[in-house]
Short mmCIF file of C-alpha atoms and ligand atoms in Angstrom, two decimals:
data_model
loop_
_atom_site.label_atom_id
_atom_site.label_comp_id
_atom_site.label_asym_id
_atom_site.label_seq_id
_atom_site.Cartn_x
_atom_site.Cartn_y
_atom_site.Cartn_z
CA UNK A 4 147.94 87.08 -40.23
CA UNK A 5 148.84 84.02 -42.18
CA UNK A 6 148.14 84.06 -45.57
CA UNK A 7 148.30 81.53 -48.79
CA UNK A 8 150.89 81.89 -51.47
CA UNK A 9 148.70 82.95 -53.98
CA UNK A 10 147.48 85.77 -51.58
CA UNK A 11 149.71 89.68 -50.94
CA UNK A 12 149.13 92.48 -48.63
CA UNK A 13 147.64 95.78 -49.85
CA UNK A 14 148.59 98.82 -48.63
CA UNK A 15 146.41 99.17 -45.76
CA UNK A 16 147.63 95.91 -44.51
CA UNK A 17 144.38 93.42 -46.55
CA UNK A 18 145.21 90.33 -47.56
CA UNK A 19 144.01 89.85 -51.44
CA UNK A 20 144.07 86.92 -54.22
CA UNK A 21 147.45 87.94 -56.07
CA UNK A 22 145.31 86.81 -59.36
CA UNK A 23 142.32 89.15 -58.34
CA UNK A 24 145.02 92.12 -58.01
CA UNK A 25 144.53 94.95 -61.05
CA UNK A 26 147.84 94.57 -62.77
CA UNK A 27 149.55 95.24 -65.64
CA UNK A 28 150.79 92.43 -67.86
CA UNK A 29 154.47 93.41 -67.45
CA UNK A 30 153.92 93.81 -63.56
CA UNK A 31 151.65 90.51 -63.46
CA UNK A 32 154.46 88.40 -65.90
CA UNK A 33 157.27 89.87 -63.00
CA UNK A 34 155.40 88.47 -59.70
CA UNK A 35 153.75 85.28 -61.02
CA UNK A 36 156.34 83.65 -62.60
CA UNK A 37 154.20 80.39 -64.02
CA UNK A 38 151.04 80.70 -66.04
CA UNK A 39 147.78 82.00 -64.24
CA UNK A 40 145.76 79.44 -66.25
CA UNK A 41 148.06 76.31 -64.83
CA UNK A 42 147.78 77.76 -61.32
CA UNK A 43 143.90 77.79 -61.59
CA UNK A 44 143.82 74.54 -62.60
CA UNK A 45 146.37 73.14 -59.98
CA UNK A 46 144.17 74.61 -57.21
CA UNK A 47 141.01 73.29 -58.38
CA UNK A 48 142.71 69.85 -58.63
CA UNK A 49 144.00 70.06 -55.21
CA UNK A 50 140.87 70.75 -54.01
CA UNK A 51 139.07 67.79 -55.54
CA UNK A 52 141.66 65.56 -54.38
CA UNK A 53 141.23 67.04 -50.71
CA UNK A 54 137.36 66.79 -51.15
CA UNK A 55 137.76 63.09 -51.98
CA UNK A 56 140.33 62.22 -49.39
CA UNK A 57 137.26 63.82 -47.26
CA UNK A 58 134.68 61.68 -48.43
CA UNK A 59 137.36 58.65 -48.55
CA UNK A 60 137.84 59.75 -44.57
CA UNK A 61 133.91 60.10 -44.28
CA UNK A 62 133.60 56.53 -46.03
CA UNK A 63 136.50 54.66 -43.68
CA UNK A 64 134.69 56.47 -40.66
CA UNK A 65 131.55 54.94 -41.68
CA UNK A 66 132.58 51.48 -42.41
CA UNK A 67 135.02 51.75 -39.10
CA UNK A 68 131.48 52.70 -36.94
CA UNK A 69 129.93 49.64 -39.08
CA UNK A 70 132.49 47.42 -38.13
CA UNK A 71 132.52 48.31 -34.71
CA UNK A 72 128.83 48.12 -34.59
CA UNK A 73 128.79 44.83 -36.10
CA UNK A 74 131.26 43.43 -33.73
CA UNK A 75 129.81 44.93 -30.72
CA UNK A 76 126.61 43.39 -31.32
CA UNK A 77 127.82 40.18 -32.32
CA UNK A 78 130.18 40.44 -29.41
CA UNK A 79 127.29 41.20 -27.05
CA UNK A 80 125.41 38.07 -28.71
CA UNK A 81 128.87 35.94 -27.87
CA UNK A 82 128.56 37.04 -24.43
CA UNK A 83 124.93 35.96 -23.85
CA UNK A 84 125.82 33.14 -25.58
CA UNK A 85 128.16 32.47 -23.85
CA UNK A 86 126.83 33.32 -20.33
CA UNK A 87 123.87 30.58 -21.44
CA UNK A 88 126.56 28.03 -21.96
CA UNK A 89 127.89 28.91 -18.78
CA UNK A 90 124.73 28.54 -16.83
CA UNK A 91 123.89 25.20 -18.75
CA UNK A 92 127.88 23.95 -18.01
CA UNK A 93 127.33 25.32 -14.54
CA UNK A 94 123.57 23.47 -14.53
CA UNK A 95 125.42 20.20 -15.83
CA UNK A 96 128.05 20.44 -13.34
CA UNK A 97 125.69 20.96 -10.50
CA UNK A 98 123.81 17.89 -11.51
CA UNK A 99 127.14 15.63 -12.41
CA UNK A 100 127.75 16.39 -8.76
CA UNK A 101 124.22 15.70 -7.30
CA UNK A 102 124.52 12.24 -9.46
CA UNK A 103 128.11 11.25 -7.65
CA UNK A 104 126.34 12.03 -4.10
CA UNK A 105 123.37 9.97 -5.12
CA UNK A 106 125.68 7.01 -7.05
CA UNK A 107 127.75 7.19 -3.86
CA UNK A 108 124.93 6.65 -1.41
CA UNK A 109 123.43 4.06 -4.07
CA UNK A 110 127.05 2.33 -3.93
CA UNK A 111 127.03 2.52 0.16
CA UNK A 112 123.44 1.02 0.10
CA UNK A 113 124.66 -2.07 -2.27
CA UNK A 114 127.56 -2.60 -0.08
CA UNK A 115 124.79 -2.63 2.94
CA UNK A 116 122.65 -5.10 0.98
CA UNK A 117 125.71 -7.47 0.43
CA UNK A 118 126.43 -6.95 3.50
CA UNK A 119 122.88 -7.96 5.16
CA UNK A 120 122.79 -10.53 2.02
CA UNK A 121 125.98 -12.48 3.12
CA UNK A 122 125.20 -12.29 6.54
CA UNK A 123 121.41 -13.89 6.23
CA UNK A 124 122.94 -16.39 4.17
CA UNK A 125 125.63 -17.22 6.92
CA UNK A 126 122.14 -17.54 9.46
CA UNK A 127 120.46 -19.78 7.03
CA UNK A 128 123.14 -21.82 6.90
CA UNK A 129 123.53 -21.97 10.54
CA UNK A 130 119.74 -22.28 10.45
CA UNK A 131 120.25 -24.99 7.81
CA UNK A 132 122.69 -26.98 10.46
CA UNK A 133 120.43 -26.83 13.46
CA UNK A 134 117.69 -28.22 11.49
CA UNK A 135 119.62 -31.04 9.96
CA UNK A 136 120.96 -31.76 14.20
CA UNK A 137 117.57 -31.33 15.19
CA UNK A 138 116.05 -33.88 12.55
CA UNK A 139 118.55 -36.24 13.18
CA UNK A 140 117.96 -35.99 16.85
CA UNK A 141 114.09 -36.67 16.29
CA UNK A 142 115.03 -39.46 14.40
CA UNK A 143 117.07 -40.41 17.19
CA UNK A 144 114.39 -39.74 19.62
CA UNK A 145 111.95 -41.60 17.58
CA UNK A 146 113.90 -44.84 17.21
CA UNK A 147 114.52 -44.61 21.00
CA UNK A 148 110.63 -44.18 21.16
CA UNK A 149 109.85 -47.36 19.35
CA UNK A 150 112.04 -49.47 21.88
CA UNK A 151 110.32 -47.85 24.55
CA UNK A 152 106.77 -48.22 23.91
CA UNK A 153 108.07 -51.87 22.66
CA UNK A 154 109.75 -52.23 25.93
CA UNK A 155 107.04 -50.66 27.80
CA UNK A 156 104.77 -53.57 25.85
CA UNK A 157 106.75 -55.84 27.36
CA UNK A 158 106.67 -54.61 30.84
CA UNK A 159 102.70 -54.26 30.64
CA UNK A 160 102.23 -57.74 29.52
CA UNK A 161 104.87 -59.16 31.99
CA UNK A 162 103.09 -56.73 35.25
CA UNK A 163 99.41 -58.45 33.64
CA UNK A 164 100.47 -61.85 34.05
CA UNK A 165 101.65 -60.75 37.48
CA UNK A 166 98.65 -59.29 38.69
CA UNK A 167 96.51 -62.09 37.48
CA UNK A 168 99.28 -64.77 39.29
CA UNK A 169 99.20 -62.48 42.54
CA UNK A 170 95.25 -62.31 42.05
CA UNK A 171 95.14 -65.86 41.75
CA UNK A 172 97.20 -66.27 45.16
CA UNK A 173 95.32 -63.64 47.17
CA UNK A 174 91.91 -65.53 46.27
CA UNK A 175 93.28 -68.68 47.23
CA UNK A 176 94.34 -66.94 50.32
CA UNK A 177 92.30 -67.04 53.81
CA UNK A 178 91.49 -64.67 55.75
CA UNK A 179 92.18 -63.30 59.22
CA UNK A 180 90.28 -64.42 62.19
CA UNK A 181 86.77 -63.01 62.29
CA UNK A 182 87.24 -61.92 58.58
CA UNK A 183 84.47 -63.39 56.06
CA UNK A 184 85.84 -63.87 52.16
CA UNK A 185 83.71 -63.07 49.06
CA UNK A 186 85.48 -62.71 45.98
CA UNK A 187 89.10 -61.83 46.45
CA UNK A 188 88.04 -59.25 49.13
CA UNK A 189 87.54 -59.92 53.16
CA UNK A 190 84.47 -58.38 55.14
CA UNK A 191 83.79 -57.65 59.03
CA UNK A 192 81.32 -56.08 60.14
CA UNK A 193 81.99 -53.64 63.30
CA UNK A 194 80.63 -54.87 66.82
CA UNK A 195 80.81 -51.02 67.81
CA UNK A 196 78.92 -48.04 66.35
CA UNK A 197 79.65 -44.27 65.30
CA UNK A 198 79.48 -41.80 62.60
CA UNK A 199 80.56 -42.29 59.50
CA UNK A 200 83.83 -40.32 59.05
CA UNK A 201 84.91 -42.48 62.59
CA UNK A 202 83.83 -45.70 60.93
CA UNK A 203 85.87 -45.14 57.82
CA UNK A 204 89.44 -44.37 60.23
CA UNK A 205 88.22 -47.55 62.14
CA UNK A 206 88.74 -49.28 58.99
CA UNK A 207 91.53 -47.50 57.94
CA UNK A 208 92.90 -48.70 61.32
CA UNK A 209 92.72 -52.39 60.29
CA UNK A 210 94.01 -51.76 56.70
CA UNK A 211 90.63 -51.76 54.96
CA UNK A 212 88.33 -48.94 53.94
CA UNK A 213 84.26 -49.08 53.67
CA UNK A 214 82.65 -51.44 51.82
CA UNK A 215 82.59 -50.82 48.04
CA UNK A 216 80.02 -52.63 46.45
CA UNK A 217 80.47 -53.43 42.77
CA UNK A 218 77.25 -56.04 42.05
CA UNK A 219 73.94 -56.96 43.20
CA UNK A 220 76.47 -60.55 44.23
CA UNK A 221 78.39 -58.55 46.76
CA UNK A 222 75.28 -56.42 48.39
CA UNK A 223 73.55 -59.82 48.56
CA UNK A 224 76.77 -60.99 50.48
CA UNK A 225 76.99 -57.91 52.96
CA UNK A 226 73.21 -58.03 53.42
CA UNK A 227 73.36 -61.77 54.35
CA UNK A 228 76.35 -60.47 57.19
CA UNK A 229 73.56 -58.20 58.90
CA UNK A 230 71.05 -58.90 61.33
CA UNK A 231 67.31 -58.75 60.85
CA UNK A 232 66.81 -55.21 60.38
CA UNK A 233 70.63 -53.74 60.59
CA UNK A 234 71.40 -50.78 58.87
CA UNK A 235 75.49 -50.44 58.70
CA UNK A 236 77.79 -47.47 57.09
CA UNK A 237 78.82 -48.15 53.77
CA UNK A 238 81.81 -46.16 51.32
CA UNK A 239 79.04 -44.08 49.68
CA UNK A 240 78.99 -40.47 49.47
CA UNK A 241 77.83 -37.15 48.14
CA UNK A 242 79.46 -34.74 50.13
CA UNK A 243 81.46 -33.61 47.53
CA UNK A 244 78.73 -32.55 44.94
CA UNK A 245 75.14 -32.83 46.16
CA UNK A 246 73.36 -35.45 44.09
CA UNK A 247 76.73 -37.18 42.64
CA UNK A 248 77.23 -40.25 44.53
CA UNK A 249 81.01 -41.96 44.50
CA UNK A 250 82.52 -44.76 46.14
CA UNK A 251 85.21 -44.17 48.41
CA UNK A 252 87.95 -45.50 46.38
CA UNK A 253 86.84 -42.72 43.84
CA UNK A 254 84.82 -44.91 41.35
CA UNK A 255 81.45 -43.77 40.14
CA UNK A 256 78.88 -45.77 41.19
CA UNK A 257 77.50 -47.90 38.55
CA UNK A 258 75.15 -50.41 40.65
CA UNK A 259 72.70 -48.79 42.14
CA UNK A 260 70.20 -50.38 44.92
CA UNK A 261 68.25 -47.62 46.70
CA UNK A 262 65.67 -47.97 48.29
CA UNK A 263 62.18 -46.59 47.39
CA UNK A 264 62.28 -42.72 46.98
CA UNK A 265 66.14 -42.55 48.28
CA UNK A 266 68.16 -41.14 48.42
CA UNK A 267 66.10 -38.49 49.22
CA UNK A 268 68.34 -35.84 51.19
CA UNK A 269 66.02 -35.75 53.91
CA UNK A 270 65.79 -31.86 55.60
CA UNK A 271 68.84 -31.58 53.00
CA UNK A 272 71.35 -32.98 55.16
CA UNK A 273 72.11 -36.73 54.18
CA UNK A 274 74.94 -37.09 52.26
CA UNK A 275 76.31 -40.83 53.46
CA UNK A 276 74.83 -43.95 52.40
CA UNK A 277 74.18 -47.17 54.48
CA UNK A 278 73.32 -50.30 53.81
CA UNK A 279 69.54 -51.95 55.08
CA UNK A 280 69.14 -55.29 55.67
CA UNK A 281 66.48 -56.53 54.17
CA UNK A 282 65.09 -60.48 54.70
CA UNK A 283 63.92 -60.68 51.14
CA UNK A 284 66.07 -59.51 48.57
CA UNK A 285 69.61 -58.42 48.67
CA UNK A 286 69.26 -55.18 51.08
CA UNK A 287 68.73 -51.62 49.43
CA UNK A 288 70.62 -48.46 50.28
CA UNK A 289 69.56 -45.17 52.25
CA UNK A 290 71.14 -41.94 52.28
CA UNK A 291 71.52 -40.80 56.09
CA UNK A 292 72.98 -37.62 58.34
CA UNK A 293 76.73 -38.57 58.41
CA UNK A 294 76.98 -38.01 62.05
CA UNK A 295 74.02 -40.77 63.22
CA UNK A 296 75.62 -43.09 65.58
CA UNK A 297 75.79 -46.77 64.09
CA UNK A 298 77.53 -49.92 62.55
CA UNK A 299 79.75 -50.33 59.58
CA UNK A 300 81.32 -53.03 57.12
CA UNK A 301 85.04 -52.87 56.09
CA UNK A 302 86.69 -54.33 52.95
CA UNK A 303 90.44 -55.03 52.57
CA1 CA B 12 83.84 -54.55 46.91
CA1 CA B 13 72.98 -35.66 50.06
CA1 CA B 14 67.27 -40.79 53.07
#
């Protein structure tokens, strides 16, 4: 057993406080060499220093756990601080990047527009030249138009005084054998007789057509070339439209001498007209079958 100095062994092997042991003074002065009072007071000082270096230990423990705890909560503060800063850097970054895709489209869709911009501005000019040739060239056109319609004037006042000069000779020309002349037209009147589509290619034949009649002068002409009572084909016609009337040269008819109630379209199929001769008066007109049999009066 291990024992303090201030302890001894009694006989049956104990271990006892040397200053509890029942000595004598001469015995105690021989083992304890220093005084018993001084060794008292060295062990209770010891012990209060060993109790304070305790609660010195006990205080640095504390303070150590305070520290500890103070840093580990402020570190666990830094760290969710951190982490936040991360998420908001990480956030930014996300969105920095987001912003370059979008700038970089943006930047692609400028160059695009500048693109389409230079290009439309390459057509208008282009545009811009065609119109400037094609204004010119209606200027052109338009000058040239002038000198035609002048020139065209010209020509229509030169072919007038033509037409009257060759008018002028035809009048004063006579005509052929068995021809009579009225106006600056010649008349004959057939010797044979047949429809009316044959008596128009008879004329044709002799380069004339049907008589046109253009004034109550003319009818009173071909009425006095009749006999008493002759009724002779002339150009007249509705076989076109029922009711419209026309020459044969196309005009309208503008004189009109029918006789009373005619043309009446008798049993709905008379659609050619002849002349009547008539011994008072000029004549008057009748609308007849086209295929009766009978004479005719051409006009060249
Ligand atoms: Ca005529
Ligand atoms: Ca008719
Ligand atoms: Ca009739």
């Amino acid at each position: 057993m291990e024992m303090d100095e201030d302890t001894s062994l009694t006989k049956d092997g104990l271990a006892m406080d040397v200053t509890d042991m029942p000595l004598q003074p001469a015995e105690r002065k021989r083992i304890l060499p220093f005084d018993l009072v001084d060794f008292r007071r060295i062990k209770l000082s010891y012990r209060c220093a060993t109790v304070c270096l305790g609660l010195l230990c006990a205080v640095l423990l504390v303070g150590t756990m305070g520290q500890f705890i103070y840093h580990a909560s402020h570190r666990t503060s830094d760290n969710t601080q951190r982490n936040r800063l991360q998420s908001t850097h990480d956030a930014l970054t996300a969105e920095r990047k987001q912003l370059e895709v979008t700038l970089s489209h943006l930047t692609k869709e400028k160059d695009q527009l500048q693109q389409t911009c230079n290009t439309l501005n390459m057509s208008k000019n282009d545009l811009q030249t065609i119109y400037n040739s094609l204004e010119n060239y209606k200027n052109k056109l338009h000058s040239e138009y002038i000198d035609l319609a002048r020139g065209c004037l010209e020509i229509a006042k030169e072919y007038k005084n033509k037409m009257v000069k060759t008018a002028v000779q035809i009048r004063s020309m006579p005509c052929q054998t068995g021809w009579r002349k009225f106006g600056d037209s010649c008349y004959i009147v057939s010797t044979v007789k047949t429809n009316w589509t044959s008596s128009r290619e008879a004329c044709f034949a002799v380069g004339a057509d049907l008589v046109v009649i253009n004034s109550r002068g003319e009818q009173a002409f071909v009425n006095g070339l009749l006999e008493s009572g002759q009724n002779v084909w002339i150009g007249l016609t509705d076989r076109l439209k029922e009711g419209t009337w026309m020459w044969v040269d196309g005009t309208p008819v503008t004189t009109t001498i029918w006789a009373d109630d005619q043309p009446n379209s008798y049993n709905g199929n008379q659609d050619c007209g002849e002349s009547v001769q008539r011994s008072s008066g000029v004549g008057d007109w009748n609308d007849e079958g086209c295929s009766a049999v009978q004479g005719f009066i051409c006009e060249q």
